[in-house]
PDB file of N, CA and C in Angstrom:
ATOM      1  N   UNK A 810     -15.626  16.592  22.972  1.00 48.00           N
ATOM      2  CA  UNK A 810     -14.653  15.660  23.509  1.00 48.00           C
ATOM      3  C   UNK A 810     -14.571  15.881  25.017  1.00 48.00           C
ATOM      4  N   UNK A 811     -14.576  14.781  25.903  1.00 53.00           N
ATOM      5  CA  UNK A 811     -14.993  14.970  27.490  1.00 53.00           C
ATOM      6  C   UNK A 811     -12.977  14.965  27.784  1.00 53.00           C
ATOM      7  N   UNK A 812     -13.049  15.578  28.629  1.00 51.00           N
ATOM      8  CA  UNK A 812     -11.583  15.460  29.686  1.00 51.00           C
ATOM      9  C   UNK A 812     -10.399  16.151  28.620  1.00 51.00           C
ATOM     10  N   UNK A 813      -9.545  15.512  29.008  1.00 50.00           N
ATOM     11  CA  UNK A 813      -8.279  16.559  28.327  1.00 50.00           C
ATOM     12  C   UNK A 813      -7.994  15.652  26.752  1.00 50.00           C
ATOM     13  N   UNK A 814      -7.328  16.708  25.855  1.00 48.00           N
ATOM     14  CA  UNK A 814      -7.718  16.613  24.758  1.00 48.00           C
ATOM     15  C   UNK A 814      -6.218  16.714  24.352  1.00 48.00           C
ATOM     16  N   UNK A 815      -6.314  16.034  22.706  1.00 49.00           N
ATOM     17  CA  UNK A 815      -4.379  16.252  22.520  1.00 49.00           C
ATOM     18  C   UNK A 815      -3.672  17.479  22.394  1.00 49.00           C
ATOM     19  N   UNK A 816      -2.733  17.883  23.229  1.00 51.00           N
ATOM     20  CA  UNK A 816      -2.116  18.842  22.559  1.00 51.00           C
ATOM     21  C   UNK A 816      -3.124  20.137  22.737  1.00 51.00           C
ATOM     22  N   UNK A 817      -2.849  21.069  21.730  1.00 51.00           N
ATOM     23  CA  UNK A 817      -3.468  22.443  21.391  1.00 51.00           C
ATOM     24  C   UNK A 817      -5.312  22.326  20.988  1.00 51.00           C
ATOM     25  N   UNK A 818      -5.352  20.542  20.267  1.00 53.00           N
ATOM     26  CA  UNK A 818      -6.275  20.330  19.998  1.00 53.00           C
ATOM     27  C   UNK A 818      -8.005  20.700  20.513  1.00 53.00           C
ATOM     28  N   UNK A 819      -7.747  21.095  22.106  1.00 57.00           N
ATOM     29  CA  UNK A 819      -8.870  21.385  22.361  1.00 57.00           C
ATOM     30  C   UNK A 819      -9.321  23.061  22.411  1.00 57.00           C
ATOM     31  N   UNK A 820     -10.678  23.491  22.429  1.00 60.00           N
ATOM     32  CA  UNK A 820     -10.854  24.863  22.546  1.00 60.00           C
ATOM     33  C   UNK A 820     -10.166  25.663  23.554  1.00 60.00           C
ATOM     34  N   UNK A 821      -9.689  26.703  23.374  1.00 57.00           N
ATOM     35  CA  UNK A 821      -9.341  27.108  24.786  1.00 57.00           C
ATOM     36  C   UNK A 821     -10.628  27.666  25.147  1.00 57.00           C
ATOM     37  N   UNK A 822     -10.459  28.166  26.932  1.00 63.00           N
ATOM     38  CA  UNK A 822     -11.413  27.932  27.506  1.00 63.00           C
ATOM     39  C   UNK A 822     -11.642  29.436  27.882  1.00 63.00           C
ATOM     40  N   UNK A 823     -12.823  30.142  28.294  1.00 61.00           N
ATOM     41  CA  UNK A 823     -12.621  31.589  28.445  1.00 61.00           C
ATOM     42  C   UNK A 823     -12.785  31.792  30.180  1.00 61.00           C
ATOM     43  N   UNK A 824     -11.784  32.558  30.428  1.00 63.00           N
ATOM     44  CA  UNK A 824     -12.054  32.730  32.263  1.00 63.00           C
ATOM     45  C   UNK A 824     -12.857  33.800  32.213  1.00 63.00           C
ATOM     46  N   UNK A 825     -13.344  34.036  33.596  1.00 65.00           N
ATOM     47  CA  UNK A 825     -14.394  35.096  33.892  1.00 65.00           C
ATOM     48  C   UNK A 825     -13.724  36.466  33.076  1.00 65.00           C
ATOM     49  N   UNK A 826     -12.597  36.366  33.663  1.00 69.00           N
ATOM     50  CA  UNK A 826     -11.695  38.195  33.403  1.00 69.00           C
ATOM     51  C   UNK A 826     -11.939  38.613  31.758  1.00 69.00           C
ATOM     52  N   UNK A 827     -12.477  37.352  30.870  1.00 68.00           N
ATOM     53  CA  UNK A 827     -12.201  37.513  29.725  1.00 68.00           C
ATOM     54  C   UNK A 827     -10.495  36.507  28.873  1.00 68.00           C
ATOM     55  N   UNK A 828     -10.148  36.557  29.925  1.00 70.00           N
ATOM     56  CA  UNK A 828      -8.619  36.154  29.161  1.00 70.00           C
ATOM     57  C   UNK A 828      -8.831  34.303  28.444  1.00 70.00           C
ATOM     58  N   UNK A 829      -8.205  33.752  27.910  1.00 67.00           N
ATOM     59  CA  UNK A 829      -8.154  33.141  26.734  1.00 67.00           C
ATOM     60  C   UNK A 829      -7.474  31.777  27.393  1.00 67.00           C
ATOM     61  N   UNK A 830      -7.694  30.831  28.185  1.00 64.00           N
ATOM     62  CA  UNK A 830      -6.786  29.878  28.467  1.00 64.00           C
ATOM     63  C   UNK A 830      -6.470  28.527  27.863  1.00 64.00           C
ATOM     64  N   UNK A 831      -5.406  28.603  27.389  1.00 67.00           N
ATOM     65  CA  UNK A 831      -4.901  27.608  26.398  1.00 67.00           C
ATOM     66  C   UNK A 831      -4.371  26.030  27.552  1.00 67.00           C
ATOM     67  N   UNK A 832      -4.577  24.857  27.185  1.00 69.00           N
ATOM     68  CA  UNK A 832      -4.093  24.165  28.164  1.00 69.00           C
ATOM     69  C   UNK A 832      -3.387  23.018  27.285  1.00 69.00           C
ATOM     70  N   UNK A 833      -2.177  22.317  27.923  1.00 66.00           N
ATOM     71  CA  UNK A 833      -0.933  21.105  27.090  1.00 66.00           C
ATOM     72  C   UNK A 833      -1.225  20.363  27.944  1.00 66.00           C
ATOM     73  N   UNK A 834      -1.925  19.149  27.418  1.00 70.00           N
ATOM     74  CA  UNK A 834      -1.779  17.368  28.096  1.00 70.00           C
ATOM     75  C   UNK A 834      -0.619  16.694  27.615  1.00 70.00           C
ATOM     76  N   UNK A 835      -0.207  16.190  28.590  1.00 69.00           N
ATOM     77  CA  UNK A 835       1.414  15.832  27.408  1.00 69.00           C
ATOM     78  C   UNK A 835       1.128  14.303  26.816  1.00 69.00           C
ATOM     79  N   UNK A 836      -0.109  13.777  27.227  1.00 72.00           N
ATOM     80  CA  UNK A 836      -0.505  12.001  27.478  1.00 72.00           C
ATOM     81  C   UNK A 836      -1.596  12.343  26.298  1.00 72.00           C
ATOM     82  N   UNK A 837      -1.436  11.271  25.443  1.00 74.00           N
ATOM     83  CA  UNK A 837      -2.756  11.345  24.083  1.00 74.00           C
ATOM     84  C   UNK A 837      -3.024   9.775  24.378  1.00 74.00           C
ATOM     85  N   UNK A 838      -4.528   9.535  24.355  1.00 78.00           N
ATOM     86  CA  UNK A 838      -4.749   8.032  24.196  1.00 78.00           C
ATOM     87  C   UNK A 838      -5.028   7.865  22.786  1.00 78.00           C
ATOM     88  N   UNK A 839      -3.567   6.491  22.654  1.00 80.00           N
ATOM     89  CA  UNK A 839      -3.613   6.315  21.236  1.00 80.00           C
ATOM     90  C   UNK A 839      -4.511   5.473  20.695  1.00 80.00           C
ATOM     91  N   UNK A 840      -5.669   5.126  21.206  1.00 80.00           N
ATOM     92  CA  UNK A 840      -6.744   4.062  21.116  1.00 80.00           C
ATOM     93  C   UNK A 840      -6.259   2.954  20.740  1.00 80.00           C
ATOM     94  N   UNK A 841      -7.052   2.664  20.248  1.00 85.00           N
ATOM     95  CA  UNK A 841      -6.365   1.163  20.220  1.00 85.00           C
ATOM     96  C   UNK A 841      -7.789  -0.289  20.594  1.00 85.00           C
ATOM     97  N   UNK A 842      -7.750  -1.387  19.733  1.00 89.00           N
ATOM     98  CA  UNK A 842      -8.582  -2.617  19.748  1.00 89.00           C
ATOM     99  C   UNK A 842      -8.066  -3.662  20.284  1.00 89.00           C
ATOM    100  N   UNK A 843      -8.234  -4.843  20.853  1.00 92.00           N
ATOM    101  CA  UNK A 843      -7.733  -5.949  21.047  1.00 92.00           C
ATOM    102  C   UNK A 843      -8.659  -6.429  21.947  1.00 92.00           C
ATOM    103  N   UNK A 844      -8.602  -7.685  21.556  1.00 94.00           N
ATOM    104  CA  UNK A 844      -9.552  -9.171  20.986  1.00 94.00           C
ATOM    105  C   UNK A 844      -8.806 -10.427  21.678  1.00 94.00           C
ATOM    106  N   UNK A 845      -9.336 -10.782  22.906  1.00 94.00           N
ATOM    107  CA  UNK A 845      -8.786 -12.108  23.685  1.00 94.00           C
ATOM    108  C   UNK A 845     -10.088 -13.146  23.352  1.00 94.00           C
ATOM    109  N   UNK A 846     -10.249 -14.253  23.288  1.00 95.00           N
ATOM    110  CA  UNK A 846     -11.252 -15.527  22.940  1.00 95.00           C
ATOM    111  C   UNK A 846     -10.592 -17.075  23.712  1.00 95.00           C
ATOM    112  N   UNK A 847     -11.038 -17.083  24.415  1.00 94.00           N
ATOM    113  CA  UNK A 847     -10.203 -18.362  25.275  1.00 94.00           C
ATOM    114  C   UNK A 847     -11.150 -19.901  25.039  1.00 94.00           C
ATOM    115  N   UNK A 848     -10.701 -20.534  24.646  1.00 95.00           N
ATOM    116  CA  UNK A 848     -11.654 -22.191  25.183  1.00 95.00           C
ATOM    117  C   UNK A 848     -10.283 -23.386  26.032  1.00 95.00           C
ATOM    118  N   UNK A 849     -11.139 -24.143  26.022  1.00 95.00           N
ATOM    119  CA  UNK A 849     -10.548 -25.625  26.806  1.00 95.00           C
ATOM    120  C   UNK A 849      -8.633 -25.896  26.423  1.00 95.00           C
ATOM    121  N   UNK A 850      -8.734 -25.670  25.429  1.00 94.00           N
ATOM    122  CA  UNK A 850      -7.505 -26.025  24.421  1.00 94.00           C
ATOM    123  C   UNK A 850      -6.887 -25.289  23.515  1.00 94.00           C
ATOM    124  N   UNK A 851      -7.340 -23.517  23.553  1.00 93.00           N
ATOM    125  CA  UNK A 851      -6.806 -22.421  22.667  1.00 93.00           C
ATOM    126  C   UNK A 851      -7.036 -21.784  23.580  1.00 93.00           C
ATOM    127  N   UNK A 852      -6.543 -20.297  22.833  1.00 92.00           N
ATOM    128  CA  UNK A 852      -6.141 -18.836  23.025  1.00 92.00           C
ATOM    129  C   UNK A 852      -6.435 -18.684  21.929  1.00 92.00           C
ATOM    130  N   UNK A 853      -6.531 -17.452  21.535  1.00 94.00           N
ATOM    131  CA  UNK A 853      -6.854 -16.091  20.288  1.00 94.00           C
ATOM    132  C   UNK A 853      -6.582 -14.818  20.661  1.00 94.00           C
ATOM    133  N   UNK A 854      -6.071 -14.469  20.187  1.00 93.00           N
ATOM    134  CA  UNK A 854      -5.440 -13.066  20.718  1.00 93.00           C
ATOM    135  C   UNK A 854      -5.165 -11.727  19.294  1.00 93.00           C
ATOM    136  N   UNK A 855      -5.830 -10.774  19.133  1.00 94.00           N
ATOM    137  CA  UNK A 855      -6.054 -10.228  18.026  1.00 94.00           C
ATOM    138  C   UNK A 855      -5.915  -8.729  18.382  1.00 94.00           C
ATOM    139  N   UNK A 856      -5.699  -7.388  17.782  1.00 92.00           N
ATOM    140  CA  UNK A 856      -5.199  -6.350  17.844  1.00 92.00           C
ATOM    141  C   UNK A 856      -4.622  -5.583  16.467  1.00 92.00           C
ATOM    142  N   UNK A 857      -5.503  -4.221  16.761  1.00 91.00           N
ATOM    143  CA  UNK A 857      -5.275  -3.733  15.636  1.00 91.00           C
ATOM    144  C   UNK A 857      -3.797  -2.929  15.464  1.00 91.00           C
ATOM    145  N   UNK A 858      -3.606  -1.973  14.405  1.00 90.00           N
ATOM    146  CA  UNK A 858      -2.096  -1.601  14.236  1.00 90.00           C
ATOM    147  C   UNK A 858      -2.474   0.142  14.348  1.00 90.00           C
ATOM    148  N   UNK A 859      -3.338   0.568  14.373  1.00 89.00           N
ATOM    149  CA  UNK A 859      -3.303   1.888  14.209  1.00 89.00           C
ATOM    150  C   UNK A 859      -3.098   2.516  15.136  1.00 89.00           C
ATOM    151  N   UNK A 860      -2.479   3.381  15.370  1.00 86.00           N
ATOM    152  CA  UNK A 860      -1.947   4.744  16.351  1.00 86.00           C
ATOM    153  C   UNK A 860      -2.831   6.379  15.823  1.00 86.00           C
ATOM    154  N   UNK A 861      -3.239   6.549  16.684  1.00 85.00           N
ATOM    155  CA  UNK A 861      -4.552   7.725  16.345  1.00 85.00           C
ATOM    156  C   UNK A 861      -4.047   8.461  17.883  1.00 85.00           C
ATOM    157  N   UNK A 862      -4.570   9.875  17.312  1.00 80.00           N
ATOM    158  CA  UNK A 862      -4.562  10.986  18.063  1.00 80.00           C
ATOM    159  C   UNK A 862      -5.748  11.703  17.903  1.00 80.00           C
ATOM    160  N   UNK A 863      -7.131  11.940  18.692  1.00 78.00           N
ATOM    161  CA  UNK A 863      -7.826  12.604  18.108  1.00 78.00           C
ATOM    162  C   UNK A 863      -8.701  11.724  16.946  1.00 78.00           C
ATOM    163  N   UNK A 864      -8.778  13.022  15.972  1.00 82.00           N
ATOM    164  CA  UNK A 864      -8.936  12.523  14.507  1.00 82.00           C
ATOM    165  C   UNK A 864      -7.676  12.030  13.521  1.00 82.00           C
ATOM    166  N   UNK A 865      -6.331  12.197  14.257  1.00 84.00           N
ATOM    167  CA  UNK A 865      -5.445  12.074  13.468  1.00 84.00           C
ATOM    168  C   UNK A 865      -5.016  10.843  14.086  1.00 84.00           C
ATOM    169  N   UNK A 866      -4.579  10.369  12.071  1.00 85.00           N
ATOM    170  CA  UNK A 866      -3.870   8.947  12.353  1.00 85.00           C
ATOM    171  C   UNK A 866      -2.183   9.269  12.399  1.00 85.00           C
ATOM    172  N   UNK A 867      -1.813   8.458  13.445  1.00 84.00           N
ATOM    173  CA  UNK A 867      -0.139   9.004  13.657  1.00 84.00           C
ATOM    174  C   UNK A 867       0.258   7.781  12.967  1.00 84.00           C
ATOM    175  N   UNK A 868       0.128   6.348  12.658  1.00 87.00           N
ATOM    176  CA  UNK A 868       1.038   5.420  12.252  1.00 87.00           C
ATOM    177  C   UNK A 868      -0.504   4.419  12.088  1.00 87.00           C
ATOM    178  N   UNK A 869      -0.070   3.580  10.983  1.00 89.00           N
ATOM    179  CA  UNK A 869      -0.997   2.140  10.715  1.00 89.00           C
ATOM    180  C   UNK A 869       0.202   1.092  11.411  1.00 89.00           C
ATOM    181  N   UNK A 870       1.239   1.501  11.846  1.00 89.00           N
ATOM    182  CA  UNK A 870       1.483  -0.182  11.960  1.00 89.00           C
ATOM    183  C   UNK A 870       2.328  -0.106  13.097  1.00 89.00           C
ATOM    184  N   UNK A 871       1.710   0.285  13.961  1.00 88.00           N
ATOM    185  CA  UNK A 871       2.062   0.322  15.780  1.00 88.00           C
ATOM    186  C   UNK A 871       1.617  -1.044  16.235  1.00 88.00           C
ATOM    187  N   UNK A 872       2.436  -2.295  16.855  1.00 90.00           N
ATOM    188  CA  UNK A 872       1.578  -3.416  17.309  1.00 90.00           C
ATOM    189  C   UNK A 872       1.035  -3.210  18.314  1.00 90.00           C
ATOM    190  N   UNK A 873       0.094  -3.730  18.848  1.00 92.00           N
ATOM    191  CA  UNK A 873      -0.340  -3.438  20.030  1.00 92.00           C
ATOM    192  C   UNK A 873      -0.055  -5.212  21.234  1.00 92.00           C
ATOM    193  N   UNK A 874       0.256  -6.061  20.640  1.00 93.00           N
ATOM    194  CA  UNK A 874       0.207  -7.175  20.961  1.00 93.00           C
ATOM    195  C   UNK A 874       1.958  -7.685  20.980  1.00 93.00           C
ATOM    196  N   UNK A 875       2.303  -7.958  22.195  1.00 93.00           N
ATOM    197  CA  UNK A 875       3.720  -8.123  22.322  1.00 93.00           C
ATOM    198  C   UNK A 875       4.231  -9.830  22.965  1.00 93.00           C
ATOM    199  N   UNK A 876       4.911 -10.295  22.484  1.00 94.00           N
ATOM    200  CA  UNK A 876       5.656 -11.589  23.154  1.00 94.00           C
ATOM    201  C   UNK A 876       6.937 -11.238  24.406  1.00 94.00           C
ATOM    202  N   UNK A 877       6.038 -11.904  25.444  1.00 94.00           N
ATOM    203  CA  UNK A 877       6.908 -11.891  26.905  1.00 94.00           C
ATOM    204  C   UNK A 877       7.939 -13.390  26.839  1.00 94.00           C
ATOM    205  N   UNK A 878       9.118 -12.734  27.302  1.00 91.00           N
ATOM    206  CA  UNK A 878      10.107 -13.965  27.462  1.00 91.00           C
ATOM    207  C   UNK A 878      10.365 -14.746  25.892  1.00 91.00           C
ATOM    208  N   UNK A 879      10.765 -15.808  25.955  1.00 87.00           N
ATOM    209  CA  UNK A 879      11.305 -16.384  24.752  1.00 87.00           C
ATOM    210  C   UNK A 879      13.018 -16.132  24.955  1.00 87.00           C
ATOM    211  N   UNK A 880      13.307 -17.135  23.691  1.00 89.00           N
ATOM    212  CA  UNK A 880      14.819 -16.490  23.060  1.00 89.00           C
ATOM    213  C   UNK A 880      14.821 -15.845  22.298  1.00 89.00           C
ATOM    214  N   UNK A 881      16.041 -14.998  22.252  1.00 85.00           N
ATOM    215  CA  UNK A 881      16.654 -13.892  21.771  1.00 85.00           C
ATOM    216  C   UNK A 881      15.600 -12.495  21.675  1.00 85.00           C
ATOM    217  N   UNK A 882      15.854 -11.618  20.178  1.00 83.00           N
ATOM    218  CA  UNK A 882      15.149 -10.364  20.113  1.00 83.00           C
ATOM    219  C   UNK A 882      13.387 -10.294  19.684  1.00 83.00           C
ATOM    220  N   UNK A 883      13.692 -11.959  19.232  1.00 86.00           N
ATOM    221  CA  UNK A 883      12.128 -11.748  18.607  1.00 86.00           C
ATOM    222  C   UNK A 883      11.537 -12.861  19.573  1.00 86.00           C
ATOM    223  N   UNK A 884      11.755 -12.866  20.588  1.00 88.00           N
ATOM    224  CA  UNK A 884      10.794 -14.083  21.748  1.00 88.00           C
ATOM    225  C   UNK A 884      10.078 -14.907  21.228  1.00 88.00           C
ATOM    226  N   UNK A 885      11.455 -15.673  20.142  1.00 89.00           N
ATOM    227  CA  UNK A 885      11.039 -16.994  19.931  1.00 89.00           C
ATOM    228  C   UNK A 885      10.490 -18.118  20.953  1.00 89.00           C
ATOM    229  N   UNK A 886       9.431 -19.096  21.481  1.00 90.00           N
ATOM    230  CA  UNK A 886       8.767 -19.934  22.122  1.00 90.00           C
ATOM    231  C   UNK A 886       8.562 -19.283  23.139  1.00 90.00           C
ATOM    232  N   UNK A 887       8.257 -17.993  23.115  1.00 90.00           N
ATOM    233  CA  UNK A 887       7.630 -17.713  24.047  1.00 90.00           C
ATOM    234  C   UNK A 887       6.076 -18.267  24.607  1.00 90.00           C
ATOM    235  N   UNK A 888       5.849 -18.266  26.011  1.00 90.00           N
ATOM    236  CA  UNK A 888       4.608 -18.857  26.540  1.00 90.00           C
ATOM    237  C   UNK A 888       3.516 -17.512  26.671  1.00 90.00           C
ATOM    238  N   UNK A 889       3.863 -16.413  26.991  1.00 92.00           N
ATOM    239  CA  UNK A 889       3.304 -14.952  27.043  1.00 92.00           C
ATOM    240  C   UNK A 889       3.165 -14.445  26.549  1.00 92.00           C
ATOM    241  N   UNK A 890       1.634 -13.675  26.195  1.00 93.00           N
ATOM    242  CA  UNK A 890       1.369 -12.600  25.086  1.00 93.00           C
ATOM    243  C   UNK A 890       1.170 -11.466  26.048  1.00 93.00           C
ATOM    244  N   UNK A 891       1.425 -10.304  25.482  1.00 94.00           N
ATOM    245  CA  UNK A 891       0.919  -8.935  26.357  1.00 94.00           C
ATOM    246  C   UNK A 891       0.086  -7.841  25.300  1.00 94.00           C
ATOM    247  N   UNK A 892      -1.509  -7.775  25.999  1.00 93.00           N
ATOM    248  CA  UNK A 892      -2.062  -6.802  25.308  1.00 93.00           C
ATOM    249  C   UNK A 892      -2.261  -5.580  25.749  1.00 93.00           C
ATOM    250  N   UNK A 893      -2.076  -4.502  24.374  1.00 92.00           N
ATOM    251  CA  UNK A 893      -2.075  -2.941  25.527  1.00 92.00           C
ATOM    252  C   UNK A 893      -3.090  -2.315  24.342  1.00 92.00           C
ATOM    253  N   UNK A 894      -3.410  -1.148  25.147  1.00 89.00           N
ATOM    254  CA  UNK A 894      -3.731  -0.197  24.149  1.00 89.00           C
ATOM    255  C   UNK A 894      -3.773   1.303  25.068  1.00 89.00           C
ATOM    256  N   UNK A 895      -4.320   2.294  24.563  1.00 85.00           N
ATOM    257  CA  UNK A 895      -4.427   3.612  25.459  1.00 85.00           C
ATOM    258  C   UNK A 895      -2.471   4.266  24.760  1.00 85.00           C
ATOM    259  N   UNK A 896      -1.913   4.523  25.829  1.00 84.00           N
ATOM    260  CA  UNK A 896      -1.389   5.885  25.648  1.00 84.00           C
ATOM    261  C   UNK A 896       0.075   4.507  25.089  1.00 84.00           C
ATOM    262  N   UNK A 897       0.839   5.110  23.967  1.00 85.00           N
ATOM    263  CA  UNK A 897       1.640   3.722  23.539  1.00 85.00           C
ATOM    264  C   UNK A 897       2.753   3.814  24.542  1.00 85.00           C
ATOM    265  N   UNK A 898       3.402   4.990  24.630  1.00 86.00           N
ATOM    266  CA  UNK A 898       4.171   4.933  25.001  1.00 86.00           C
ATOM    267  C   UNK A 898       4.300   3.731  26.976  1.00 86.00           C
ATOM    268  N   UNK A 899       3.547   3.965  27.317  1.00 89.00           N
ATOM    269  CA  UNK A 899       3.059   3.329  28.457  1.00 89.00           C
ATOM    270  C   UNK A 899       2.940   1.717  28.333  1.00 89.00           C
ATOM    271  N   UNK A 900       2.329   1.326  27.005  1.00 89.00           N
ATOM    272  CA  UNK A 900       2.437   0.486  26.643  1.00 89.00           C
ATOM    273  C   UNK A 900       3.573  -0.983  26.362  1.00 89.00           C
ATOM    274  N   UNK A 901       4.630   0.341  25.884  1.00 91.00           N
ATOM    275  CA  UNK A 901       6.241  -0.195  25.545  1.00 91.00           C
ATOM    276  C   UNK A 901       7.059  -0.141  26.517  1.00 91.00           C
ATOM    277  N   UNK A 902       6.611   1.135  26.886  1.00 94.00           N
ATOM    278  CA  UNK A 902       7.533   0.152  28.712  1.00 94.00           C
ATOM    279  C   UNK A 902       7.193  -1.001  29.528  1.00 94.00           C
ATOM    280  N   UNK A 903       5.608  -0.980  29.742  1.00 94.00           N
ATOM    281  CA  UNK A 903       5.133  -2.040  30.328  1.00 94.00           C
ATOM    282  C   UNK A 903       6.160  -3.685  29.431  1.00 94.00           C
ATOM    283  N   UNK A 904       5.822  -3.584  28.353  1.00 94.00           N
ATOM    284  CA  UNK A 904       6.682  -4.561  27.355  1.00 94.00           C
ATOM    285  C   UNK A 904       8.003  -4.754  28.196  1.00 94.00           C
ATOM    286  N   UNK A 905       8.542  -3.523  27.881  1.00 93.00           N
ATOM    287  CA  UNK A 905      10.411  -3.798  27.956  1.00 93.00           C
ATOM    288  C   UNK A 905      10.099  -4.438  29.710  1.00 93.00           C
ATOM    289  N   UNK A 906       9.425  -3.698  30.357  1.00 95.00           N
ATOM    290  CA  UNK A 906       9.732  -4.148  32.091  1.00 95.00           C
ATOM    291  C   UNK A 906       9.575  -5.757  31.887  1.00 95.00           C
ATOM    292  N   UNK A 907       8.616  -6.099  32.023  1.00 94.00           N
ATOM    293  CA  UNK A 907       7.845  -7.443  31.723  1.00 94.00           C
ATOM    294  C   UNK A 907       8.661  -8.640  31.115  1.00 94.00           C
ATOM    295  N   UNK A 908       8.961  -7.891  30.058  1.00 93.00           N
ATOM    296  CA  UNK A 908      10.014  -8.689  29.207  1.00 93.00           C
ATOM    297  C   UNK A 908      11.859  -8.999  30.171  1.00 93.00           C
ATOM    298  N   UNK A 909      12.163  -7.850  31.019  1.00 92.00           N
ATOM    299  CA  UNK A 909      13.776  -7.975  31.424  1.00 92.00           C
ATOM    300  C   UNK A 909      13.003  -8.787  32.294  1.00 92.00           C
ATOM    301  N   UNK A 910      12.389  -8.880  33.295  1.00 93.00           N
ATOM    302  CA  UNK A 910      11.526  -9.600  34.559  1.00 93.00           C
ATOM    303  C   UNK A 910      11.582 -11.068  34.277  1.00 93.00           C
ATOM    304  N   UNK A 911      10.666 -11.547  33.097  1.00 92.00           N
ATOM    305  CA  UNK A 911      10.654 -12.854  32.839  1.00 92.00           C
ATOM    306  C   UNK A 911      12.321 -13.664  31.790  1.00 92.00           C
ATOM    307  N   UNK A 912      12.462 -12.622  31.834  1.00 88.00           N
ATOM    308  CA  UNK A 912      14.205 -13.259  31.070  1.00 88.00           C
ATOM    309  C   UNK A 912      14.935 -13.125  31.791  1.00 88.00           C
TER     310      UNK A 912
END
């Protein structure tokens, strides 16, 4: 696995002296798919649900695909889709900002 790794998850690393160095990323990329397809007169917009760490699955039903603006909690007629993937949490703020901005 290249670069920093989740958690405890990666080997620790050995320094010259011998000693044992353990290292904490506090950021996991939760991977993540999504699927834009545009023509003349549509949109398509597609995204999977899984939340992964590693080899580990943390949740099947994380959306990754969010509605900007609209009424009320569920952004009914909304005109805006927002796609994320990578680290979620980053994700859901981008949402909430985006979302107070255009409302």
């Amino acid at each position: 696995m290249s670069g920093p790794g989740y958690s405890f998850a990666q080997a620790p690393t050995t320094t010259p002296s011998g000693l044992r160095q353990h290292s904490f990323y506090p950021y996991t990329d939760n991977g993540g798919s999504t699927l834009g397809i545009a023509g003349d007169t549509f949109t398509i917009l597609a995204g999977d649900t899984r939340s992964t760490s590693g080899y580990n699955i943390n949740s099947r039903h994380v959306p990754k695909l969010f509605r900007i603006g609209g009424d009320g909690p569920e952004n009914k007629n909304s005109t805006i889709v927002l796609s994320v993937c990578g680290f979620a949490a980053d994700g859901n703020a981008l949402k909430e900002r985006l979302d107070t901005i255009v409302k």
